[in-house]
Tab-separated table of C-alpha atoms in Angstrom:
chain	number	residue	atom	x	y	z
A	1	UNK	CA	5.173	-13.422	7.499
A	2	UNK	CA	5.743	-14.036	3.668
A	3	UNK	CA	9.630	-15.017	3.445
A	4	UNK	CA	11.035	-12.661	0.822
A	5	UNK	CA	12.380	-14.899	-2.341
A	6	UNK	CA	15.335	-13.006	-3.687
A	7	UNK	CA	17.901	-15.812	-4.488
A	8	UNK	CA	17.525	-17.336	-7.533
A	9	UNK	CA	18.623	-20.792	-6.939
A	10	UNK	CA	15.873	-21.240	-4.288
A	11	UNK	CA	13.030	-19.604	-6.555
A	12	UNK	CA	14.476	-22.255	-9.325
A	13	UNK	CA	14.342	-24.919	-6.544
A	14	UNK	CA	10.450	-24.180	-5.473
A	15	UNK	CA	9.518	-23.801	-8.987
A	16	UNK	CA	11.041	-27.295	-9.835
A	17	UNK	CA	9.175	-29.073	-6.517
A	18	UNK	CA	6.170	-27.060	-7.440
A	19	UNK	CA	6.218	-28.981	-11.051
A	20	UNK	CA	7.070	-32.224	-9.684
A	21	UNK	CA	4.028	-31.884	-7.003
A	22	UNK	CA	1.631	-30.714	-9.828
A	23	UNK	CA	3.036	-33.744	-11.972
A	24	UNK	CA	1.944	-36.371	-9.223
A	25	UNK	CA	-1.367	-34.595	-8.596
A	26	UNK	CA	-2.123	-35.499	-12.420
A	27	UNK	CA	-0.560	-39.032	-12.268
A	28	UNK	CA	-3.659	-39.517	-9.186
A	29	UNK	CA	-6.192	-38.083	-11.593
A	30	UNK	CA	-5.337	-40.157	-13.908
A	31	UNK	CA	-5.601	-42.981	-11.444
A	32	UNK	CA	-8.752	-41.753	-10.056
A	33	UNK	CA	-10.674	-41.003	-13.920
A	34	UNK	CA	-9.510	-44.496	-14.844
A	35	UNK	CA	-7.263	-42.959	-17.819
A	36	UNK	CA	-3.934	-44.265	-16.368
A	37	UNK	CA	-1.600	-42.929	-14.630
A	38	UNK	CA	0.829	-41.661	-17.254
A	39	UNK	CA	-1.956	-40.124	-19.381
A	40	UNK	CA	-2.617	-36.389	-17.783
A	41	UNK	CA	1.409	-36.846	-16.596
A	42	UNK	CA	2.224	-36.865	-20.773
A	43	UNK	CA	0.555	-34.473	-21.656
A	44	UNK	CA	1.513	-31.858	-19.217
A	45	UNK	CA	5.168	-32.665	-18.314
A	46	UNK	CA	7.472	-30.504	-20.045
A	47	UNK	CA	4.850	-27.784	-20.585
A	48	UNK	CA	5.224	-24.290	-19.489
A	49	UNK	CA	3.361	-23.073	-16.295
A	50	UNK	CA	2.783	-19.812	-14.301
A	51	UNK	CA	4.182	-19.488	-11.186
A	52	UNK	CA	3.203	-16.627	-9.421
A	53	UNK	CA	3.975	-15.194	-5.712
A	54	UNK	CA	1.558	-13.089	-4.701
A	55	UNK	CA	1.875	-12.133	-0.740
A	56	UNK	CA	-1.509	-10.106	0.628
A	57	UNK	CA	-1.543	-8.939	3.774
A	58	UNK	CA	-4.026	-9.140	6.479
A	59	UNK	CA	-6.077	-6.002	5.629
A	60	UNK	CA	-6.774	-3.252	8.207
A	61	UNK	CA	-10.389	-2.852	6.948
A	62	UNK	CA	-12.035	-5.671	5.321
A	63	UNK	CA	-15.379	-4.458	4.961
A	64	UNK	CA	-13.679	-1.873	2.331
A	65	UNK	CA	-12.018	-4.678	0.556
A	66	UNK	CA	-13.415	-5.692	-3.338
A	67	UNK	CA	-11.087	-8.468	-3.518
A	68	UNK	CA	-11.039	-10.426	-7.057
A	69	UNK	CA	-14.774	-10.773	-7.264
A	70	UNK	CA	-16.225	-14.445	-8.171
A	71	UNK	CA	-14.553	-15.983	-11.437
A	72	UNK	CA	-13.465	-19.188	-12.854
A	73	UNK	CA	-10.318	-21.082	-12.982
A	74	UNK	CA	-9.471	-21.007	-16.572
A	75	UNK	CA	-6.244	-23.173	-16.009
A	76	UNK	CA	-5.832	-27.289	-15.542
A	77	UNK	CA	-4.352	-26.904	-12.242
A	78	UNK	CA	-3.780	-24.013	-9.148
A	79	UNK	CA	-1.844	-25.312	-6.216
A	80	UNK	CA	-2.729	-22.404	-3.072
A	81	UNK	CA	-0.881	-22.184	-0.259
A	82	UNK	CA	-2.517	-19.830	1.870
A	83	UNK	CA	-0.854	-18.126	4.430
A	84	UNK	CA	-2.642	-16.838	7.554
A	85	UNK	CA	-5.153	-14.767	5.389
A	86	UNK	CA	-8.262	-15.380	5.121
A	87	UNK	CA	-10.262	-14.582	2.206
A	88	UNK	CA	-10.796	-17.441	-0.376
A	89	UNK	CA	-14.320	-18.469	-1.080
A	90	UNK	CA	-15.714	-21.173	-3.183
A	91	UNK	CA	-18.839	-21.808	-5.060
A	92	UNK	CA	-20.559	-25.370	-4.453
A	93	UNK	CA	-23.932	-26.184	-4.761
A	94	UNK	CA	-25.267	-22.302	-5.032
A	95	UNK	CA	-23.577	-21.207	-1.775
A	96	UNK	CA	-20.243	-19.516	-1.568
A	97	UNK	CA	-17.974	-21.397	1.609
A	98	UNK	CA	-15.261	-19.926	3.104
A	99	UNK	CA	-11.837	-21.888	3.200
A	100	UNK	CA	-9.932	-21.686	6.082
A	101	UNK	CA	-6.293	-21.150	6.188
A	102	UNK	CA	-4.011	-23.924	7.000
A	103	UNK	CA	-0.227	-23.230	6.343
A	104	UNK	CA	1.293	-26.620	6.702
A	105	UNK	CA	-1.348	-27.103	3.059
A	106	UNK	CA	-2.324	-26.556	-0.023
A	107	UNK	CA	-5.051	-26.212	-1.419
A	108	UNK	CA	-5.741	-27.819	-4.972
A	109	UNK	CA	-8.091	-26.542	-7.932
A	110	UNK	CA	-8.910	-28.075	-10.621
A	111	UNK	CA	-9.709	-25.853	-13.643
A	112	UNK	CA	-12.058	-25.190	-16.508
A	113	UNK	CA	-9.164	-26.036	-19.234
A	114	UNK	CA	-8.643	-29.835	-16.889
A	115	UNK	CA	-12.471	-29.979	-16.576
A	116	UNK	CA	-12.696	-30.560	-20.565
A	117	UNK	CA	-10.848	-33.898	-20.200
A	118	UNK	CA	-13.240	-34.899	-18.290
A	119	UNK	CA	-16.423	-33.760	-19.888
């Protein structure tokens, strides 16, 4: 079950290791894209981000569930961690695959504003 964040030193605290993880993810894409390791790191650090807790429970019915629908990322960078739930899909190569819930992981999306860089 989704542990109910009501102190506000540990929302502060998961919010700060939540930046610091994101922050390393861009120092390896750096690394990977051959840009350097400080260059995505620079640009992002210091910059605001969303954080946002969002607990859905396993649904009673899921054939009567709409869920989101298909859509983009339109940020750099979503770190998921799932839960037990299943439910998130992605689009690669004209098929839709599902992705299996692991909790001890997260999983990482790039976005459309990240993809830019790149492009």
């Amino acid at each position: 079950m989704f542990p109910l964040i009501c102190n506000r030193s540990v929302f502060q605290e998961y919010c700060e290791a939540m930046s610091k993880l994101s922050l390393g993810i861009m120092e390896l894409l750096g690394m990977s894209l051959g840009v350097g390791r400080e260059c995505f790191r620079d640009f992002f650090e210091g910059n605001e981000s969303v954080m946002r807790l969002n607990y859905y429970p396993p649904c009673q019915k899921p054939e009567l569930a709409l869920g989101t629908g298909p859509h983009c990322d339109p940020t750099s960078l979503t770190i998921l961690h799932q839960d037990q739930v299943e439910g998130l899909q992605v689009f690669v190569d004209g098929r839709w695959y599902s992705v299996a819930p692991k909790e001890d992981a997260f999983v990482v999306n790039i976005g459309d504003t990240f993809m830019v860089w790149i492009i």
